[in-house]
Amino acid sequence: MSPDATTTSPSDWRYIAEGGSSIVFFYNGPPNPDFDATALRLRKTANDVFPVIDESVEEEEPDDPTILFQHQVIQRLMPAEYLPRLDAVRVGKEWLEELKKLNEEIRPLERREKDGIDVRKRKAVLATDLVGGTNGFTVEIKPKWGFLPSPTHLSIATRPVKTNTCRFCMHSHLKSSEGEEVSLGYCPLDLYSGQEDRIKKALHALWDVWIGSSGSVNNLRVFVDGQIVSPSLLPSSLAPLAKKLPLPDPSSPPSLTGLRDAFTDAILPLLMDIPVLRVLSTLQRNLDALDVEGLSVLWSQAYASVNAQAVVDGGAGGSLPVPPLGTGLAEPTLEDWKAFLDIYLTKHANMDHDHPDAANIKYYCMAYLLSTSFKDCSIILRLPRDGANTVTVIDLDVKPVDRMSKWEKLDKKIVQSYSSLSEPTHCVDQWASQTS
Ligand SMILES: O=P(O)(O)O[C@@H]1[C@@H](OP(=O)(O)O)[C@H](OP(=O)(O)O)[C@H](O)[C@H](OP(=O)(O)O)[C@H]1OP(=O)(O)O
Ligand SMILES: Nc1ncnc2c1ncn2[C@@H]1O[C@H](COP(=O)(O)OP(=O)(O)OP(=O)(O)O)[C@@H](O)[C@H]1O
């Protein structure tokens, strides 16, 4: 039986942070073997969704999909040492409502305006708490896309753009032109490069944006004693972090540059020694073998053969237009994922991705879908004062299949907006010619 969070007081849980779909708390109550050193990850719902609860439904709510997805899919691809423990935990309406009431004020205003804890849920996720109890500090990085696409499936128009500038740098340009605050100057290919000077450059860029945006951009977060650090241009805003860093001259107040250098020096060895970023970029690249452009062409080919067959059969389907990418594909079940992985792990490396077979369209769509989870996850670096440093990958949720057409359209929009730039950024993919 899963542990029951309602046996604890909602005030025993402290807000950590939230993303687009989840909000996370850590346990801060009296000693409790079920909850010590754990984090509670709850699903959110949009404010305009009226929470109707059907009390008559007796059957057990299924566990959050992320738990089974991690246990049965992600763990076959990523070493367990890089993953947090994830288990189901029971929650209840009144308990969640109380938790919501206690924490509403602490949440960022722009999130509060949009959504809140989904109080209809009866189950949530209990994970290893990665930010509390270290007596050191924790760094969270959302590294995003770590590769340049192979030119094979790119059109003549997009090839020069997409093989020169990475998806993140192009997307940042688009978002920035639309008024969004982004990590300008940070290139994921530097972070993923495995080269000390380039990783340092990436960390400096992340730090500068973190300070400049008062921590509002999601590519870098820092926690001290379970609390998020809210930076500003005043070095005093970083006092909690400064206490944890080995500063060259602890007697004089550190400058922002001094803090940045000490911060970078502290986490650089971890990123150099633990190959988690290499694992992530390899998975992203291998699973996205065709680029969304090649996938889209394969999708059209698969439809053309369905249409041709309809003509042969004398049916009316021969002239049907090609529907948007992914239309009509069912959400993969765990059985589908298992079958997919059996092929991926044994045959993918030897398949001819330069000449993909339209009969494999479902395989390539699933591969792309899975690549998007690895492109959107975060890594958490824990640097306890006296313990072993660790790196853990979080937020490896399964993405819904109906996003495929969004990704196809977004890709076109990003490249179109970037193509007009007279001085594009040149991003270097350190691992481009190597396979794993
Ligand atoms: O499309 P992207 O690359 O901007 O990624 C989205 C993220 O935006 P980002 O650029 O990291 O700020 C976005 O992050 P934020 O909500 O902006 O923190 C989500 O992670 C989104 O995934 P989901 O809706 O939670 O499943 C992400 O959407 P998917 O692309 O994974 O569908
Ligand atoms: N196990 C954990 N321990 C400590 N903090 C965590 C843990 N899991 C998540 N967090 C914190 O909560 C935040 C939100 O969690 P998560 O990234 O899973 O949410 P999300 O809504 O899926 O995010 P996104 O919008 O990026 O997809 C994380 O960015 C991180 O700061």
Coordinates of C-alpha atoms and ligand atoms in Angstrom, one line a residue:
M1 CA 0.0 0.0 0.0
S2 CA 1.3 3.5 -0.9
P3 CA 2.1 5.9 2.0
D4 CA -0.7 8.4 2.8
A5 CA 0.4 12.0 2.9
T6 CA -2.9 12.9 4.7
T7 CA -1.4 11.3 7.9
T8 CA 0.9 14.3 7.9
S9 CA -0.1 18.0 8.5
P10 CA -0.1 20.1 5.3
S11 CA 2.0 22.6 7.2
D12 CA 4.8 19.9 7.4
W13 CA 5.3 20.5 3.7
R14 CA 7.3 23.4 2.3
Y15 CA 7.0 24.8 -1.2
I16 CA 10.1 24.3 -3.4
A17 CA 9.2 25.3 -6.9
E18 CA 6.9 24.6 -9.9
G19 CA 6.9 24.2 -13.6
G20 CA 4.1 24.2 -16.2
S21 CA 2.4 21.1 -15.0
S22 CA 3.6 20.3 -11.5
I23 CA 4.2 21.9 -8.1
V24 CA 6.7 20.4 -5.7
F25 CA 7.0 20.5 -1.8
F26 CA 9.6 19.0 0.5
Y27 CA 8.8 17.3 3.8
N28 CA 9.8 19.4 6.8
G29 CA 7.8 17.8 9.6
P30 CA 8.5 15.5 12.6
P31 CA 10.6 12.4 11.9
N32 CA 8.6 10.1 9.7
P33 CA 10.1 7.1 7.9
D34 CA 7.7 7.4 5.1
F35 CA 8.4 11.0 4.4
D36 CA 11.8 12.0 5.7
A37 CA 14.0 13.3 2.8
T38 CA 11.1 13.2 0.3
A39 CA 9.5 15.7 -2.1
L40 CA 5.9 15.7 -3.1
R41 CA 5.1 16.3 -6.7
L42 CA 1.5 17.4 -7.3
R43 CA -0.3 17.9 -10.6
K44 CA -1.7 21.4 -11.4
T45 CA -4.8 22.3 -13.2
A46 CA -5.8 25.6 -15.0
N47 CA -7.8 28.0 -12.8
D48 CA -10.7 28.0 -15.3
V49 CA -11.3 24.3 -14.9
F50 CA -14.0 23.8 -12.3
P51 CA -12.9 21.0 -10.0
V52 CA -15.7 18.4 -10.1
I53 CA -15.1 15.4 -8.0
D54 CA -17.2 12.3 -8.5
E55 CA -17.3 10.8 -5.0
S56 CA -19.2 7.8 -6.3
V57 CA -16.2 6.5 -8.2
E58 CA -14.9 3.7 -6.1
E59 CA -12.1 2.3 -8.2
E60 CA -8.5 3.2 -7.4
E61 CA -7.0 6.1 -9.3
P62 CA -4.1 4.9 -11.4
D63 CA -0.6 6.0 -10.3
D64 CA 0.7 9.2 -12.0
P65 CA 1.9 8.1 -15.5
T66 CA 5.4 9.5 -14.8
I67 CA 6.0 6.7 -12.2
L68 CA 5.5 3.8 -14.6
F69 CA 7.1 5.7 -17.5
Q70 CA 10.2 6.2 -15.4
H71 CA 10.3 2.6 -14.1
Q72 CA 9.5 0.9 -17.4
V73 CA 10.9 3.2 -20.1
I74 CA 13.4 5.7 -18.8
Q75 CA 15.3 3.2 -16.6
R76 CA 16.0 1.1 -19.7
L77 CA 17.8 4.1 -21.2
M78 CA 19.4 6.0 -18.4
P79 CA 21.5 4.6 -15.5
A80 CA 19.4 4.3 -12.3
E81 CA 22.1 6.3 -10.4
Y82 CA 21.0 9.5 -12.3
L83 CA 17.3 9.1 -11.5
P84 CA 15.3 10.0 -8.3
R85 CA 13.2 7.5 -6.5
L86 CA 9.6 7.9 -7.6
D87 CA 6.7 6.2 -5.8
A88 CA 3.0 6.7 -5.6
V89 CA 1.6 8.5 -2.5
R90 CA -2.0 9.0 -1.4
V91 CA -3.5 12.5 -1.0
G92 CA -7.1 13.8 -0.5
K93 CA -9.3 16.7 -1.4
E94 CA -9.4 18.5 2.0
W95 CA -5.7 17.9 2.6
L96 CA -4.8 19.3 -0.8
E97 CA -7.1 22.3 -0.3
E98 CA -5.4 23.1 3.0
L99 CA -2.0 22.7 1.4
K100 CA -3.1 25.0 -1.4
K101 CA -4.4 27.7 1.0
L102 CA -1.1 27.6 3.0
N103 CA 1.1 28.1 0.0
E104 CA -0.8 30.3 -2.4
E105 CA 1.0 33.5 -1.3
I106 CA 4.5 32.0 -1.8
R107 CA 3.8 31.1 -5.5
P108 CA 5.0 33.3 -8.3
L109 CA 2.1 35.7 -9.3
E110 CA 2.2 34.7 -13.0
R111 CA 1.8 31.0 -12.1
R112 CA -1.0 31.8 -9.5
E113 CA -2.9 33.7 -12.1
K114 CA -2.9 30.6 -14.4
D115 CA -3.2 27.5 -12.4
G116 CA -3.1 25.8 -9.0
I117 CA -2.9 22.4 -7.3
D118 CA -5.4 19.9 -8.8
V119 CA -7.4 19.1 -5.7
R120 CA -9.3 16.3 -7.5
K121 CA -6.3 14.0 -7.4
R122 CA -6.2 11.2 -5.0
K123 CA -2.6 10.2 -5.8
A124 CA 0.6 12.1 -6.3
V125 CA 4.3 11.3 -6.7
L126 CA 6.7 11.0 -3.8
A127 CA 10.3 11.5 -4.9
T128 CA 13.8 11.8 -3.4
D129 CA 14.1 15.3 -2.0
L130 CA 16.9 16.8 -4.1
V131 CA 17.1 20.3 -2.6
G132 CA 16.7 19.9 1.2
G133 CA 19.0 18.5 3.9
T134 CA 22.3 19.0 2.2
N135 CA 23.9 21.6 4.4
G136 CA 25.4 22.7 1.1
F137 CA 23.7 23.9 -2.0
T138 CA 21.8 22.6 -5.0
V139 CA 21.9 23.8 -8.6
E140 CA 19.2 23.0 -11.1
I141 CA 19.9 23.4 -14.8
K142 CA 17.4 23.0 -17.6
P143 CA 20.0 22.3 -20.4
K144 CA 17.5 21.8 -23.3
W145 CA 18.6 20.6 -26.8
G146 CA 22.2 19.3 -27.0
F147 CA 22.8 18.5 -30.7
L148 CA 22.7 19.9 -34.2
P149 CA 20.5 17.9 -36.6
S150 CA 22.0 15.7 -39.3
P151 CA 21.7 17.6 -42.6
T152 CA 20.3 14.5 -44.4
H153 CA 16.6 15.3 -44.0
L154 CA 16.7 19.0 -44.0
S155 CA 15.4 21.0 -46.9
I156 CA 17.7 23.2 -49.0
A157 CA 16.2 26.3 -47.4
T158 CA 16.6 25.2 -43.7
R159 CA 19.9 23.2 -43.9
P160 CA 22.3 26.2 -43.7
V161 CA 20.4 27.6 -40.8
K162 CA 19.7 24.5 -38.8
T163 CA 23.2 23.1 -39.2
N164 CA 24.8 26.3 -38.0
T165 CA 22.7 27.4 -35.1
C166 CA 21.2 25.1 -32.5
R167 CA 17.5 24.9 -31.7
F168 CA 17.8 26.6 -28.3
C169 CA 19.7 29.6 -29.6
M170 CA 17.2 30.0 -32.5
H171 CA 14.2 29.5 -30.1
S172 CA 15.6 32.1 -27.7
H173 CA 15.9 34.6 -30.5
L174 CA 12.2 34.0 -31.4
K175 CA 11.0 34.3 -27.8
S176 CA 13.1 37.4 -27.2
S177 CA 11.7 39.1 -30.3
E178 CA 8.2 38.3 -28.8
G179 CA 9.2 40.1 -25.6
E180 CA 10.0 37.0 -23.4
E181 CA 12.9 37.0 -21.1
V182 CA 15.3 34.2 -22.2
S183 CA 18.8 32.9 -21.7
L184 CA 20.5 34.9 -24.4
G185 CA 24.2 34.1 -24.6
Y186 CA 23.7 30.6 -23.2
C187 CA 24.3 27.9 -25.9
P188 CA 23.5 24.3 -24.7
L189 CA 26.1 22.9 -27.1
D190 CA 28.8 24.6 -24.9
L191 CA 27.4 23.0 -21.8
Y192 CA 27.2 19.6 -23.5
S193 CA 30.6 19.9 -25.1
G194 CA 32.6 18.1 -22.4
Q195 CA 35.2 20.9 -22.8
E196 CA 36.2 22.7 -19.7
D197 CA 36.4 26.2 -21.3
R198 CA 33.1 25.8 -23.1
I199 CA 31.2 24.5 -20.0
K200 CA 32.6 27.4 -18.1
K201 CA 31.3 29.8 -20.8
A202 CA 27.9 28.2 -20.6
L203 CA 27.8 28.4 -16.8
H204 CA 28.8 32.1 -16.9
A205 CA 26.0 32.8 -19.4
L206 CA 23.5 31.0 -17.2
W207 CA 24.7 32.9 -14.2
D208 CA 24.5 36.3 -15.9
V209 CA 20.9 35.6 -17.1
W210 CA 20.0 34.3 -13.6
I211 CA 21.2 37.5 -12.0
G212 CA 19.9 39.8 -14.7
S213 CA 16.4 38.3 -14.8
S214 CA 16.2 38.0 -10.9
G215 CA 15.9 34.3 -11.3
S216 CA 12.8 34.4 -13.5
V217 CA 14.3 32.4 -16.5
N218 CA 14.0 28.7 -16.0
N219 CA 17.4 27.4 -17.2
L220 CA 19.1 28.0 -13.8
R221 CA 17.9 27.7 -10.3
V222 CA 19.9 27.6 -7.0
F223 CA 18.7 26.3 -3.7
V224 CA 20.3 26.7 -0.2
D225 CA 18.8 24.7 2.7
G226 CA 15.8 23.8 0.6
Q227 CA 15.0 27.4 -0.2
I228 CA 15.3 28.9 -3.6
V229 CA 17.8 31.8 -3.9
S230 CA 16.2 34.9 -5.3
P231 CA 19.1 36.8 -7.0
S232 CA 19.4 40.5 -7.9
L233 CA 22.2 42.8 -8.9
L234 CA 23.1 43.3 -5.2
P235 CA 25.7 40.8 -4.0
S236 CA 23.8 40.7 -0.6
S237 CA 20.9 38.9 -2.3
L238 CA 23.3 36.0 -2.7
A239 CA 24.4 35.9 0.9
P240 CA 22.9 32.4 1.5
L241 CA 24.9 31.0 -1.4
A242 CA 28.1 32.9 -0.6
K243 CA 28.2 31.2 2.8
K244 CA 28.3 27.8 1.0
L245 CA 31.0 28.7 -1.6
P246 CA 34.8 28.5 -1.0
L247 CA 35.6 32.2 -1.6
P248 CA 39.3 33.2 -2.0
D249 CA 39.0 35.9 0.7
P250 CA 36.1 35.2 3.1
S251 CA 36.9 38.3 5.1
S252 CA 35.9 40.8 2.4
P253 CA 32.4 41.0 0.9
P254 CA 32.5 39.2 -2.5
S255 CA 31.7 40.9 -5.8
L256 CA 29.2 39.4 -8.2
T257 CA 32.0 38.3 -10.5
G258 CA 33.8 36.7 -7.5
L259 CA 30.7 34.8 -6.6
R260 CA 30.1 33.7 -10.2
D261 CA 33.7 32.4 -10.4
A262 CA 33.4 30.6 -7.1
F263 CA 30.1 29.1 -8.2
T264 CA 31.4 28.0 -11.6
D265 CA 34.5 26.5 -10.0
A266 CA 32.4 24.5 -7.5
I267 CA 30.1 22.9 -10.1
L268 CA 32.5 22.5 -13.1
P269 CA 34.2 19.4 -11.8
L270 CA 30.9 17.7 -11.3
L271 CA 29.8 18.4 -14.9
M272 CA 33.2 17.2 -16.2
D273 CA 33.3 14.0 -14.1
I274 CA 29.8 12.7 -14.4
P275 CA 28.8 11.9 -18.0
V276 CA 25.1 12.6 -17.5
L277 CA 25.0 15.4 -20.1
R278 CA 26.7 13.1 -22.6
V279 CA 24.0 10.4 -21.9
L280 CA 21.3 13.0 -22.4
S281 CA 22.5 14.5 -25.7
T282 CA 23.2 11.0 -27.1
L283 CA 19.6 10.0 -26.4
Q284 CA 18.2 13.2 -27.8
R285 CA 20.2 12.9 -31.0
N286 CA 19.6 9.2 -31.6
L287 CA 15.9 9.4 -30.9
D288 CA 15.5 12.4 -33.1
A289 CA 17.3 10.8 -36.1
L290 CA 15.2 12.4 -38.8
D291 CA 14.6 15.9 -37.4
V292 CA 11.0 16.9 -37.3
E293 CA 11.3 17.8 -41.0
G294 CA 12.3 14.3 -42.0
L295 CA 9.6 12.9 -39.8
S296 CA 7.1 15.1 -41.5
V297 CA 8.2 13.9 -45.0
L298 CA 8.0 10.2 -43.8
W299 CA 4.5 10.9 -42.5
S300 CA 3.4 12.2 -45.9
Q301 CA 5.0 9.2 -47.6
A302 CA 3.2 6.8 -45.2
Y303 CA -0.1 8.6 -46.1
A304 CA 0.7 8.5 -49.8
S305 CA 1.0 4.7 -49.6
V306 CA -2.3 4.5 -47.6
N307 CA -3.9 6.6 -50.3
A308 CA -2.4 4.6 -53.1
Q309 CA -3.7 1.4 -51.5
A310 CA -7.1 3.0 -51.3
V311 CA -7.0 3.7 -55.0
V312 CA -6.0 0.1 -55.8
D313 CA -8.8 -1.1 -53.6
G314 CA -11.3 1.2 -55.4
G315 CA -12.0 3.2 -52.2
A316 CA -12.7 6.9 -51.9
G317 CA -9.6 7.6 -49.9
G318 CA -7.2 8.2 -52.8
S319 CA -7.3 12.0 -52.7
L320 CA -7.4 12.6 -49.0
P321 CA -5.1 15.4 -47.9
V322 CA -2.2 14.5 -45.5
P323 CA -3.4 15.3 -42.0
P324 CA -1.0 17.2 -39.6
L325 CA 1.8 15.2 -38.1
G326 CA 0.7 12.6 -35.5
T327 CA -3.0 13.0 -36.2
G328 CA -4.9 9.8 -35.3
L329 CA -2.0 8.2 -33.5
A330 CA -3.1 6.7 -30.3
E331 CA -1.2 7.6 -27.1
P332 CA 1.4 4.8 -26.8
T333 CA 0.6 2.3 -24.0
L334 CA 3.3 0.8 -21.8
E335 CA 3.2 -2.3 -24.0
D336 CA 3.9 -0.1 -27.1
W337 CA 6.8 1.5 -25.3
K338 CA 8.2 -1.9 -24.3
A339 CA 8.0 -3.1 -27.9
F340 CA 9.5 0.2 -29.1
L341 CA 12.5 -0.2 -26.7
D342 CA 13.1 -3.8 -27.6
I343 CA 13.7 -2.5 -31.2
Y344 CA 15.5 0.7 -30.2
L345 CA 18.0 -1.1 -28.0
T346 CA 18.8 -3.9 -30.4
K347 CA 18.3 -2.5 -33.9
H348 CA 18.2 1.3 -33.9
A349 CA 22.0 1.8 -34.3
N350 CA 22.0 -0.4 -37.4
M351 CA 18.9 1.0 -39.1
D352 CA 19.3 3.1 -42.3
H353 CA 18.0 6.4 -41.0
D354 CA 19.2 8.1 -44.2
H355 CA 16.5 6.1 -46.0
P356 CA 13.8 5.5 -43.5
D357 CA 11.0 3.1 -44.4
A358 CA 7.5 4.7 -44.3
A359 CA 6.3 1.4 -42.8
N360 CA 8.2 2.4 -39.7
I361 CA 6.4 5.7 -39.2
K362 CA 5.0 4.7 -35.8
Y363 CA 8.4 3.7 -34.6
Y364 CA 9.9 7.1 -35.7
C365 CA 7.0 9.0 -34.2
M366 CA 7.5 7.3 -30.8
A367 CA 11.3 7.9 -31.0
Y368 CA 10.6 11.6 -31.6
L369 CA 8.1 11.7 -28.8
L370 CA 10.6 10.2 -26.4
S371 CA 13.4 12.5 -27.6
T372 CA 11.3 15.5 -26.5
S373 CA 11.2 14.2 -22.9
F374 CA 15.0 14.2 -22.8
K375 CA 15.1 17.7 -24.5
D376 CA 12.9 19.2 -21.8
C377 CA 14.2 17.6 -18.5
S378 CA 16.4 19.3 -15.8
I379 CA 19.5 18.1 -14.0
I380 CA 19.9 18.7 -10.3
L381 CA 23.5 19.0 -9.0
R382 CA 23.7 18.4 -5.2
L383 CA 26.8 19.7 -3.5
P384 CA 26.5 18.8 0.2
R385 CA 29.1 20.3 2.4
D386 CA 30.6 17.0 3.6
G387 CA 29.2 14.4 1.4
A388 CA 29.4 13.0 -2.1
N389 CA 28.2 15.3 -4.9
T390 CA 25.5 13.9 -7.2
V391 CA 23.7 14.6 -10.4
T392 CA 20.1 13.6 -10.9
V393 CA 17.8 14.0 -13.9
I394 CA 14.2 15.1 -13.2
D395 CA 11.0 15.9 -15.1
L396 CA 11.3 13.0 -17.6
D397 CA 7.5 13.0 -18.2
V398 CA 6.0 11.4 -21.2
K399 CA 4.8 14.0 -23.7
P400 CA 1.3 13.7 -25.3
V401 CA 1.3 12.5 -28.9
D402 CA -1.0 15.4 -30.0
R403 CA 1.9 17.8 -29.5
M404 CA 3.6 16.5 -32.7
S405 CA 1.9 19.0 -34.9
K406 CA 2.7 21.8 -32.5
W407 CA 6.4 20.8 -32.7
E408 CA 6.3 20.7 -36.5
K409 CA 4.7 24.2 -36.7
L410 CA 7.0 25.6 -34.0
D411 CA 10.1 24.3 -35.9
K412 CA 9.0 26.2 -39.0
K413 CA 8.3 29.4 -37.1
I414 CA 11.6 29.3 -35.3
V415 CA 13.6 28.7 -38.4
Q416 CA 11.7 31.3 -40.4
S417 CA 12.2 33.9 -37.8
Y418 CA 15.9 33.1 -37.5
S419 CA 16.6 32.9 -41.3
S420 CA 16.3 36.7 -41.6
L421 CA 19.1 37.3 -39.2
S422 CA 22.2 38.8 -40.8
E423 CA 24.6 37.6 -38.1
P424 CA 23.5 34.2 -36.9
T425 CA 25.2 32.5 -33.9
H426 CA 27.5 29.7 -34.8
C427 CA 27.0 26.8 -32.5
V428 CA 29.5 24.0 -32.4
D429 CA 28.3 20.4 -31.8
Q430 CA 31.3 18.7 -30.2
W431 CA 29.9 15.2 -30.7
A432 CA 28.4 15.6 -34.2
S433 CA 30.4 12.9 -36.1
Q434 CA 30.5 10.4 -33.3
T435 CA 27.9 7.7 -32.7
S436 CA 27.5 5.9 -29.5
Ligands
LIG1 O1 8.7 23.8 -26.5 P1 9.8 24.3 -25.6 O2 11.2 23.8 -26.0 O3 9.8 25.7 -25.3 O4 9.6 23.5 -24.2 C1 8.5 23.8 -23.3 C2 9.1 24.4 -22.0 O5 9.5 25.7 -22.4 P2 11.0 26.2 -22.2 O6 11.5 26.6 -23.6 O7 11.8 25.2 -21.5 O8 10.8 27.4 -21.3 C3 8.0 24.5 -20.9 O9 8.7 25.0 -19.7 P3 8.0 26.2 -18.9 O10 6.6 25.8 -18.6 O11 8.2 27.4 -19.7 O12 8.9 26.3 -17.6 C4 7.5 23.1 -20.6 O13 8.5 22.3 -20.0 C5 6.9 22.5 -21.8 O14 6.5 21.2 -21.5 P4 5.2 20.7 -20.7 O15 4.1 21.6 -21.3 O16 5.5 21.0 -19.3 O17 5.0 19.3 -21.1 C6 7.9 22.4 -23.0 O18 7.1 22.0 -24.1 P5 7.5 20.8 -25.1 O19 8.3 21.3 -26.2 O20 8.3 19.8 -24.3 O21 6.2 20.3 -25.5
LIG2 N1 12.6 15.5 -6.5 C1 12.7 16.8 -6.4 N2 13.3 17.3 -5.3 C2 13.4 18.6 -5.2 N3 12.9 19.5 -6.0 C3 12.2 19.1 -7.1 C4 12.1 17.7 -7.3 N4 11.4 17.5 -8.5 C5 11.1 18.8 -8.9 N5 11.6 19.7 -8.1 C6 11.5 21.2 -8.3 O1 10.2 21.5 -8.7 C7 10.2 22.1 -10.0 C8 9.0 21.7 -10.8 O2 9.1 20.3 -11.1 P1 9.0 19.7 -12.5 O3 10.2 20.2 -13.3 O4 8.9 18.3 -12.4 O5 7.7 20.4 -13.0 P2 7.0 20.5 -14.5 O6 5.8 21.2 -14.3 O7 7.0 19.1 -15.1 O8 8.1 21.4 -15.2 P3 8.2 21.9 -16.8 O9 7.3 23.0 -17.0 O10 9.7 22.3 -16.9 O11 7.9 20.6 -17.6 C9 11.6 21.7 -10.6 O12 12.0 22.7 -11.5 C10 12.5 21.7 -9.3 O13 12.9 23.0 -9.0

